[in-house]
């Protein structure tokens, strides 16, 4: 009975470690990093995580590196099954898995407020993964969703979703 268990890092380190260790045996563990100061809480259980969403600062802190690609590779060495999504403001989103590391160029938008854009990206990605969509479609649509949110719009209706799908045509996967 494999479920997605989603954690943010507002729980205590002990609670996160115990919960992830116990629940990772039969479930998919997804972590949304919430702060550069809290990301170190998962250092000892990184090998039990299936998906992690973080921004550049959180990745560099977690891996003690100074480069996104090196940081992603360092995590992939510790955990072959993990998928890593690293946002970097309006720059490329990096998606890393054991199969490949992809740079995803978001569409050009006028940024109104970046707060919550990573959450919007993560929510869309989790939704599309559960629908078993194809990975390039998931990546393009999720990055478009984060960009759409950063442009000051929110996802409230089917027409918003259609605008995101349209915006996803401007997302480039390298």
PDB file of C-alpha atoms in Angstrom, residues 1 13 21 47 54 76 87 94-95 121 152 162 171:
ATOM      1  CA  UNK A   1       0.000   0.000   0.000  1.00  0.00           C
ATOM      2  CA  UNK A  13      15.199  16.676  13.490  1.00  0.00           C
ATOM      3  CA  UNK A  21      13.281   5.853   8.688  1.00  0.00           C
ATOM      4  CA  UNK A  47      19.324   7.891   1.584  1.00  0.00           C
ATOM      5  CA  UNK A  54      14.958  22.573  -2.586  1.00  0.00           C
ATOM      6  CA  UNK A  76      22.878  10.958  -6.096  1.00  0.00           C
ATOM      7  CA  UNK A  87      15.205  25.864  -8.087  1.00  0.00           C
ATOM      8  CA  UNK A  94      17.934  21.436 -12.143  1.00  0.00           C
ATOM      9  CA  UNK A  95      16.337  17.984 -12.101  1.00  0.00           C
ATOM     10  CA  UNK A 121       6.207  23.831  -8.729  1.00  0.00           C
ATOM     11  CA  UNK A 152       1.631  37.067  -9.514  1.00  0.00           C
ATOM     12  CA  UNK A 162      -4.741  25.715 -19.412  1.00  0.00           C
ATOM     13  CA  UNK A 171       9.959  25.856 -21.028  1.00  0.00           C
TER      14      UNK A 171
END
